[in-house]
Amino acid sequence: GVSPFCVASSNMPDTPPLDRRGWGLGYAHVLPDELFMQIISFFGPKELLSASCISPYFYLCCQEDDLWKDAFIRNRDLTGGIKFKSTWKITTLFPGDTPVPEHFTRPQHRFANIYSLYLYSKWYRSHMDVSKFGSDTGLLERRDAATFPLQEFIDNYDFVSRPVLITGTTRDWAAPMNWTRDNLVAKYGDALFKVSDRGNKKVRITLREYLNYIDTQRDEDPLYIFDSGYGERIPDLLKDYDVPSFFPEDYFEVLGSKRPSYRWLVIGPPRSGASWHLDPAGTTAWNTLISGRKRWLLYPPNYIPPGIIYYEDEDTGRMDWVSMSSLQWLLEVYPFLQEDMKPLECIQEPGELIFVPGGWWHMVLNIEPSVAVTQNFTNFQNLDRVCADLAQDRDGVYGAFKERLLKVKPELEGTFKKFELEYSQGLAPFDDLAFWEPYVRQACEAHGLQVPPSDPTMTVPDPKKKKQDEEDEEEDGPITTTDSGENPVFFVDGKYVVKFYSHEYGGEKSFRSESSTYQALGQRPDLRALCPRLLATGRIQITVPESVQPDACVPKKSGGMMSDANEDQKDEHKQARDDARLETTEWPYIIMSMVEGTNLMIAREEGATTDVNEIARFVAHATLQVNAVPASWETSQSYQSFVDFLVAQRRNCFKNHWTWRSLPHRLILEVDTYVPRDVRTLIGPSDRNEAERAQGIKEAWAPRWLHADIADENVVGELEDPPARQQRTKPAQHKKTLPNPAATGEPNATNGATEVEGTMVGQRWHPKHLIDFGDAMLGDPFYELIPIYFSVLECNNSALKVFLDAYSPELVEQYRANPDAWIHKAMCFTLLHRCDSLRTAFRHRPDTRTLPSLADLARALWTITL
C-alpha cells in the first residue's frame, strides 16, 4: 500500500492528498523516514508489535521485514541454526517447530494515501529481478588457463597489481559435478554453515534450511553462506578442487593452524553479495565460480568508491567505511556517475576465476543463485602491502609472521628491512611541526646555521587534535613547512630550506641526485643564480614517537585479520612485540639557500601577467644547463638505468592510469598495444629506424642529466609592479578577465578567457630560478618535454615551437623528417611519465578528452605548427 510519491487526484486537482504520514507519526513526522526507521530498528519483537497498532503509517513501517530480521538475529542464540518460515516476522514470533496461526499467514493490511519513497525503494529492491542486471565493460581481460603461462601472469598481472579473469580453471575439478544443489543437500544437508550478517554476529544455518530460505525469502540484502571453516568441518569439500597453479605460494602458511581465516565457501541467492570492501591485511584473492553468475565491480587502490562513508575509527585510529548494499549502490549511485568515474566491471561466468590484487576495492552482486570458492593469500608481490596492514593494525601478528617467514625464507630479510624503514619514516606526518622542528634545528646547528628561537607565546598545533577553522590560523614561527611534495621540506627564517629524503620516495637516490646536481651547478659562476645554493648535506637519526609505534597489545576490531584469533594466539603475538618494534631510522638531508620569488603555479593562480614565450626561452636555457651537468657520480653513463625506469613504468602503466583516472576508460585499454613492449625502441632520435637509432645513441644521443620534473611549481620568478602611471587603488583581491591569446596574439599564460581572482593582478611575472631536483636522472632528453609542455607552457603549441628552437633544433628537424614517429614517441613518454601529466593536459585542452583513440589524442596534443 506504499506509493513512492504524493500526487494530487486528477478529479480534484486543487484538493491536497490525505497526509497519513503527518498524523500517523505525530511529532515524529519531522524525522525523515531513513532516520525514523533507524530509530525503530532498535525495537524488539514486542515493541514492533505494539508500535504497529498506533496508526496505519506505524503499521506499514513495522511490517518492514528487515526490522524483524535484525530483531531475530540480535536477540537469539543462532549457533544451532535457523528455521526460516516465509518471512522474518513469522520466523521471529514462531521460532523452530512452533506452529504458525492461520491469521498470521494472511496478506498484510493495505492502506490508501501512504507515500514514502524510502519504504517503496526498499520494497522495490527486495522484489527486483536481477537476472539481467549485468554489465561487462570489457575492460577486464579474459585469459584461458590452458594457454596462459604462469610467468606471464606473474609479470603482467600479479606483479603490477592488475585484475584479470581466467577461464577454464575448473576443467579438472570435481566441484562442478559434486556441488550441484541436489548433491550438496544429499551429502551435507544437515551440516551447519556460517552465513554473513552486517552485524558480524555468528549466524549458522543448516544447508537444507538455507536452501529453503533462499527459495522463499524477499530480503533486500539476503543472507548468504560465507564460511571460512568448511574445510576443517567437511574436509571432503577440499578434495573437489585444487588451488590453481597461478598461486603456488602463500606466505601465511608459516603460521600453520594459527593463521587467520583465508578460504571461504560462498553460496548466495540473487540480490545477495558483498558491498564495497577491501580484503583483510592487504591480501590478494582469487575467486572461482562453480555455478551461477556474479557481477563484479572494482576500483583501484587509493580510489575510494563514490557513495561510501569513509572515516577514521576513534578507537583503533585506522580508517573504516560504511557502504550500502550492492544492489542499492547500483540503483542509487551508479547511474549518476560520469562514464569515466565508473568502476571496472565484468560478469563472472561458471568456471571462471577472477584475480583481485591486494588493495583493490571490489563489490559483488549475485545475479543468479551462485556457488563459489575463494581464497586470500600473500606472496612476494603483495608482501609490502600485507606488512603495512599488519603493522598498522597493532594486533601483534606482524612480529610472529616475520619471525616464522624468515626461518623458511631468509632471503626476505632485506624486504622486511626496507618495509620497516619506509613504514617508520611514514608514521610522522611530514607537515607535523611539533615532531619535526627539533630535527630541523639539529640539522641546521650541526652546520653552524643559526635558527631563531620560537616565540614562547606561540601555540604549536597539536597534530592529534582536529584542525581549527581556516580563519583561526596560528602565527608562523621561524620554521614553517608545506603540505605539498613527497618529502618533508621546511623553510627556516626566510633564509634556508631543509629537505629530508623519505626512503619511500627515492630516499638515497634522490638525495644523491639532488645534492650532486646543486653542487655541480654551483661550481659554475654563471649558473649560481639559476638554482638554490647548496649549503650542507648530512644524515640524522630520527626516532618514531612511542605513541605511534605498532602495539601488539591492542587487538584489532572485529572483522580484521585477527578477528578470529583466540587468546592464546594473541598472547603469542604479544610476545613477538619486541621483534616487531621499529627502531630509529637514518634520514639523509640537504640544506639549501632559499631563493626569493613566487613559483609559476601561484603566479598564475593569483592573476599575475606572464609571457609564455619568455617562459619558454628561459626554461629552454635552464634545461640545457641541467642536461650539460657531467653526472660523474653515476656509476654507469649508459641508458641502462633509464631503460630500467621505463620498463617499470611500462609494467605499471595500466594500474597507474586506472588509479589516476584522467585517461578515459576506452583509451586505457589501448595503452598495452600503443606503447611498445620493448621500451628501448623509444630511446634515441625518432626520425631513424631501429639500427640507425642504436648507432645515433652511440654517436650523438648520449644520455643526459635530466631534471625530469620541470613543472610550473618548480619554476620560480620575480614579480614586477606596473608603472606608476598604471597603478590604481584597488582591493586586495579583484577579478580580471585574461584575454584569449589565440584570438589576440598577445602572450599570456592561459589558453582561454578565464575569470581570475587573486592578489597579483596587474603585476608581471618573470622566470628566474629552477628548483627541486629530487627526480633528476640520466636519460633521453625527450622525457623533459612532457611536464614542460603540459604544465609550464600549458599546451601552448606556438610556445612549444619557441622552446624547441631554443632548446634543440635537432628535435625540430626530427619532427620535420618523421612527424608520426615523433608524435608517437612523445605520446609514449606521456603515458610512461611518473606523474599524471594527462590530467594537466586535459585541463588546458578539454576538447581532446573525447577523442576516440590514443593516436588521435597524440596528434591533437603533440602536432607542432612549424
Coordinates of N, CA and C in Angstrom, one line a residue, residues 567-683:
E567 N 42.7 -16.2 22.5 CA 43.6 -15.5 23.4 C 45.0 -16.1 23.3
D568 N 45.2 -17.4 23.1 CA 46.5 -18.0 23.0 C 47.3 -17.4 21.9
Q569 N 46.6 -17.2 20.7 CA 47.2 -16.6 19.6 C 47.7 -15.2 19.9
K570 N 46.8 -14.4 20.5 CA 47.1 -13.0 20.8 C 48.3 -12.9 21.8
D571 N 48.3 -13.9 22.7 CA 49.5 -13.9 23.7 C 50.8 -14.2 22.9
E572 N 50.7 -15.1 22.0 CA 51.9 -15.4 21.2 C 52.4 -14.2 20.4
H573 N 51.4 -13.5 19.8 CA 51.8 -12.4 19.0 C 52.3 -11.2 19.9
K574 N 51.8 -11.1 21.1 CA 52.2 -10.1 22.1 C 53.7 -10.4 22.4
Q575 N 54.1 -11.6 22.6 CA 55.5 -11.9 22.9 C 56.4 -11.5 21.8
A576 N 55.9 -11.5 20.6 CA 56.8 -11.1 19.4 C 56.8 -9.6 19.3
R577 N 56.3 -8.8 20.2 CA 56.2 -7.4 20.0 C 57.6 -6.8 19.9
D578 N 58.5 -7.2 20.7 CA 59.8 -6.6 20.7 C 60.5 -6.7 19.4
D579 N 60.3 -7.9 18.8 CA 60.9 -8.1 17.4 C 60.3 -7.2 16.4
A580 N 59.0 -6.9 16.6 CA 58.3 -6.1 15.5 C 58.5 -4.6 15.7
R581 N 59.1 -4.1 16.8 CA 59.2 -2.7 17.0 C 60.1 -2.1 16.0
L582 N 59.8 -0.9 15.6 CA 60.5 -0.2 14.6 C 61.5 0.8 15.2
E583 N 62.8 0.7 14.8 CA 63.8 1.4 15.5 C 64.0 2.8 14.9
T584 N 64.9 3.5 15.5 CA 65.3 4.8 15.0 C 65.9 4.6 13.6
T585 N 65.5 5.5 12.7 CA 66.0 5.4 11.3 C 66.8 6.6 10.9
E586 N 67.6 6.4 9.9 CA 68.5 7.5 9.4 C 67.9 8.1 8.2
W587 N 67.9 9.5 8.2 CA 67.3 10.2 7.1 C 68.5 11.1 6.5
P588 N 68.7 11.0 5.2 CA 69.6 12.0 4.6 C 68.9 13.3 4.4
Y589 N 69.7 14.4 4.4 CA 69.0 15.7 4.2 C 70.0 16.6 3.5
I590 N 69.5 17.7 2.9 CA 70.3 18.8 2.4 C 69.7 20.1 2.9
I591 N 70.6 21.1 3.0 CA 70.2 22.4 3.3 C 70.6 23.3 2.2
M592 N 69.6 24.1 1.7 CA 69.8 25.0 0.6 C 69.5 26.4 1.0
S593 N 70.0 27.3 0.2 CA 69.6 28.7 0.3 C 68.2 28.8 -0.2
M594 N 67.4 29.7 0.3 CA 66.1 30.0 -0.1 C 66.1 31.0 -1.2
V595 N 65.6 30.6 -2.4 CA 65.5 31.6 -3.5 C 64.3 32.5 -3.3
E596 N 64.4 33.7 -3.5 CA 63.3 34.6 -3.3 C 62.4 34.6 -4.6
G597 N 61.1 34.7 -4.4 CA 60.3 34.8 -5.6 C 59.0 33.9 -5.4
T598 N 58.3 33.8 -6.5 CA 57.0 33.1 -6.5 C 57.0 32.1 -7.6
N599 N 56.5 30.9 -7.3 CA 56.6 29.9 -8.4 C 55.5 30.2 -9.4
L600 N 55.6 29.7 -10.6 CA 54.7 30.0 -11.7 C 53.3 29.6 -11.5
M601 N 53.1 28.5 -10.8 CA 51.8 28.0 -10.5 C 51.0 29.0 -9.6
I602 N 51.6 29.5 -8.6 CA 51.0 30.5 -7.7 C 50.8 31.8 -8.5
A603 N 51.8 32.2 -9.3 CA 51.6 33.5 -10.0 C 50.4 33.4 -10.9
R604 N 50.2 32.3 -11.6 CA 49.0 32.2 -12.5 C 47.8 32.2 -11.7
E605 N 47.8 31.4 -10.6 CA 46.6 31.3 -9.7 C 46.2 32.7 -9.2
E606 N 47.1 33.5 -8.9 CA 46.9 34.8 -8.3 C 46.7 35.9 -9.4
G607 N 46.7 35.6 -10.6 CA 46.4 36.5 -11.7 C 47.5 37.4 -12.2
A608 N 48.8 37.0 -11.9 CA 49.9 37.8 -12.5 C 49.9 37.6 -14.0
T609 N 50.4 38.6 -14.7 CA 50.6 38.6 -16.1 C 51.9 37.9 -16.5
T610 N 51.9 36.9 -17.4 CA 53.1 36.2 -17.8 C 53.2 36.2 -19.3
D611 N 54.4 36.1 -19.8 CA 54.7 35.9 -21.2 C 55.2 34.5 -21.5
V612 N 54.3 33.7 -22.1 CA 54.6 32.3 -22.3 C 55.8 32.1 -23.1
N613 N 56.1 33.0 -24.1 CA 57.3 32.9 -24.9 C 58.6 33.1 -24.1
E614 N 58.5 34.1 -23.2 CA 59.6 34.4 -22.3 C 59.9 33.2 -21.4
I615 N 58.8 32.6 -20.9 CA 59.0 31.4 -20.1 C 59.6 30.3 -20.9
A616 N 59.2 30.1 -22.1 CA 59.7 29.0 -23.0 C 61.2 29.2 -23.2
R617 N 61.6 30.4 -23.5 CA 63.1 30.6 -23.7 C 63.9 30.4 -22.4
F618 N 63.3 30.9 -21.3 CA 64.0 30.7 -20.0 C 64.2 29.2 -19.7
V619 N 63.1 28.4 -19.8 CA 63.1 27.0 -19.5 C 64.0 26.2 -20.4
A620 N 64.1 26.6 -21.7 CA 65.0 26.0 -22.7 C 66.4 26.2 -22.2
H621 N 66.8 27.5 -21.8 CA 68.1 27.8 -21.4 C 68.4 27.0 -20.1
A622 N 67.5 27.0 -19.1 CA 67.8 26.3 -17.9 C 67.9 24.8 -18.1
T623 N 67.1 24.2 -19.0 CA 67.1 22.8 -19.2 C 68.4 22.4 -19.9
L624 N 68.9 23.2 -20.8 CA 70.2 22.9 -21.4 C 71.3 22.9 -20.4
Q625 N 71.3 23.8 -19.5 CA 72.3 23.8 -18.5 C 72.3 22.6 -17.6
V626 N 71.1 22.2 -17.2 CA 71.0 20.9 -16.4 C 71.4 19.7 -17.2
N627 N 71.0 19.6 -18.5 CA 71.4 18.5 -19.3 C 72.9 18.4 -19.5
A628 N 73.6 19.5 -19.4 CA 75.0 19.6 -19.6 C 75.8 19.2 -18.3
V629 N 75.1 19.0 -17.2 CA 75.8 18.6 -16.0 C 76.5 17.3 -16.2
P630 N 77.8 17.2 -15.9 CA 78.5 15.9 -16.0 C 78.2 15.0 -14.8
A631 N 77.3 14.1 -15.0 CA 76.9 13.2 -13.9 C 77.9 12.2 -13.5
S632 N 79.1 12.7 -13.0 CA 80.2 11.9 -12.7 C 79.9 10.9 -11.5
W633 N 78.9 11.3 -10.7 CA 78.6 10.5 -9.5 C 77.9 9.2 -9.9
E634 N 77.3 9.1 -11.1 CA 76.6 8.0 -11.6 C 77.6 6.9 -12.0
T635 N 77.4 5.7 -11.5 CA 78.4 4.6 -11.8 C 78.3 4.2 -13.2
S636 N 77.2 4.3 -13.8 CA 77.1 3.9 -15.2 C 76.6 5.2 -16.0
Q637 N 77.3 5.4 -17.2 CA 76.9 6.5 -18.0 C 76.1 6.1 -19.2
S638 N 75.5 4.9 -19.1 CA 74.7 4.4 -20.2 C 73.2 4.6 -19.9
Y639 N 72.4 4.2 -20.9 CA 70.9 4.3 -20.8 C 70.3 3.2 -19.9
Q640 N 71.1 2.3 -19.3 CA 70.5 1.2 -18.7 C 69.6 1.6 -17.6
S641 N 70.0 2.5 -16.7 CA 69.1 2.9 -15.6 C 67.8 3.5 -16.1
F642 N 67.9 4.3 -17.2 CA 66.7 4.9 -17.8 C 65.8 3.8 -18.4
V643 N 66.4 2.8 -19.0 CA 65.6 1.7 -19.6 C 64.9 1.0 -18.5
D644 N 65.6 0.7 -17.4 CA 65.0 0.0 -16.2 C 63.8 0.8 -15.7
F645 N 64.0 2.1 -15.7 CA 62.9 3.0 -15.2 C 61.7 2.9 -16.1
L646 N 61.9 2.9 -17.5 CA 60.8 2.8 -18.4 C 60.2 1.5 -18.4
V647 N 61.0 0.4 -18.2 CA 60.4 -0.9 -18.1 C 59.4 -1.0 -16.9
A648 N 59.8 -0.4 -15.7 CA 59.0 -0.4 -14.6 C 57.7 0.4 -14.8
Q649 N 57.9 1.6 -15.5 CA 56.7 2.4 -15.8 C 55.8 1.7 -16.8
R650 N 56.4 1.0 -17.8 CA 55.5 0.2 -18.7 C 54.8 -0.9 -18.0
R651 N 55.4 -1.5 -17.1 CA 54.7 -2.6 -16.4 C 53.6 -2.1 -15.5
N652 N 53.7 -0.9 -15.0 CA 52.7 -0.3 -14.1 C 51.7 0.6 -14.8
C653 N 51.8 0.7 -16.1 CA 51.1 1.7 -16.9 C 49.6 1.6 -16.7
F654 N 49.0 0.4 -16.8 CA 47.6 0.2 -16.7 C 47.2 0.6 -15.3
K655 N 47.8 0.1 -14.3 CA 47.4 0.4 -12.9 C 47.5 1.9 -12.6
N656 N 48.6 2.5 -13.1 CA 48.8 4.0 -12.9 C 47.6 4.8 -13.5
H657 N 47.3 4.5 -14.7 CA 46.3 5.3 -15.4 C 44.9 5.0 -14.9
W658 N 44.7 3.7 -14.5 CA 43.4 3.4 -13.9 C 43.2 4.1 -12.5
T659 N 44.3 4.2 -11.8 CA 44.3 4.9 -10.5 C 44.1 6.4 -10.7
W660 N 44.9 7.0 -11.6 CA 44.8 8.4 -11.8 C 43.4 8.8 -12.4
R661 N 42.9 8.0 -13.3 CA 41.6 8.1 -13.9 C 41.4 9.4 -14.8
S662 N 42.5 9.9 -15.2 CA 42.5 11.1 -16.2 C 42.2 10.6 -17.6
L663 N 42.8 9.5 -18.0 CA 42.7 8.9 -19.3 C 41.3 8.2 -19.3
P664 N 40.5 8.5 -20.3 CA 39.2 7.8 -20.4 C 39.3 6.3 -20.5
H665 N 38.3 5.6 -20.0 CA 38.4 4.1 -19.9 C 38.7 3.5 -21.3
R666 N 38.1 4.0 -22.3 CA 38.2 3.4 -23.6 C 39.7 3.5 -24.1
L667 N 40.4 4.5 -23.6 CA 41.8 4.7 -24.1 C 42.8 3.9 -23.2
I668 N 42.4 3.6 -21.9 CA 43.3 2.8 -21.1 C 43.5 1.4 -21.7
L669 N 42.5 0.9 -22.4 CA 42.6 -0.4 -23.0 C 43.6 -0.4 -24.1
E670 N 43.9 0.8 -24.7 CA 44.8 0.8 -25.8 C 46.3 0.9 -25.4
V671 N 46.5 1.2 -24.2 CA 47.9 1.5 -23.7 C 48.8 0.4 -24.0
D672 N 48.3 -0.9 -23.7 CA 49.2 -2.0 -23.9 C 49.7 -2.2 -25.4
T673 N 48.8 -1.9 -26.3 CA 49.2 -2.0 -27.7 C 49.9 -0.8 -28.3
Y674 N 49.6 0.4 -27.7 CA 50.2 1.6 -28.2 C 51.7 1.8 -27.8
V675 N 52.0 1.5 -26.5 CA 53.3 1.6 -26.0 C 54.1 0.3 -26.3
P676 N 55.2 0.4 -27.0 CA 55.9 -0.8 -27.4 C 56.4 -1.6 -26.1
R677 N 56.3 -2.9 -26.2 CA 56.7 -3.7 -25.1 C 58.3 -3.6 -24.8
D678 N 59.0 -3.4 -25.9 CA 60.4 -3.2 -25.8 C 60.7 -1.7 -25.7
V679 N 60.8 -1.1 -24.6 CA 60.8 0.3 -24.4 C 62.2 0.9 -24.9
R680 N 63.1 0.0 -25.2 CA 64.4 0.5 -25.7 C 64.2 1.2 -27.1
T681 N 63.2 0.8 -27.8 CA 62.9 1.3 -29.2 C 62.5 2.8 -29.1
L682 N 62.1 3.3 -27.9 CA 61.7 4.7 -27.7 C 62.9 5.6 -27.5
I683 N 64.1 5.1 -27.2 CA 65.2 5.9 -26.9 C 66.0 6.2 -28.1

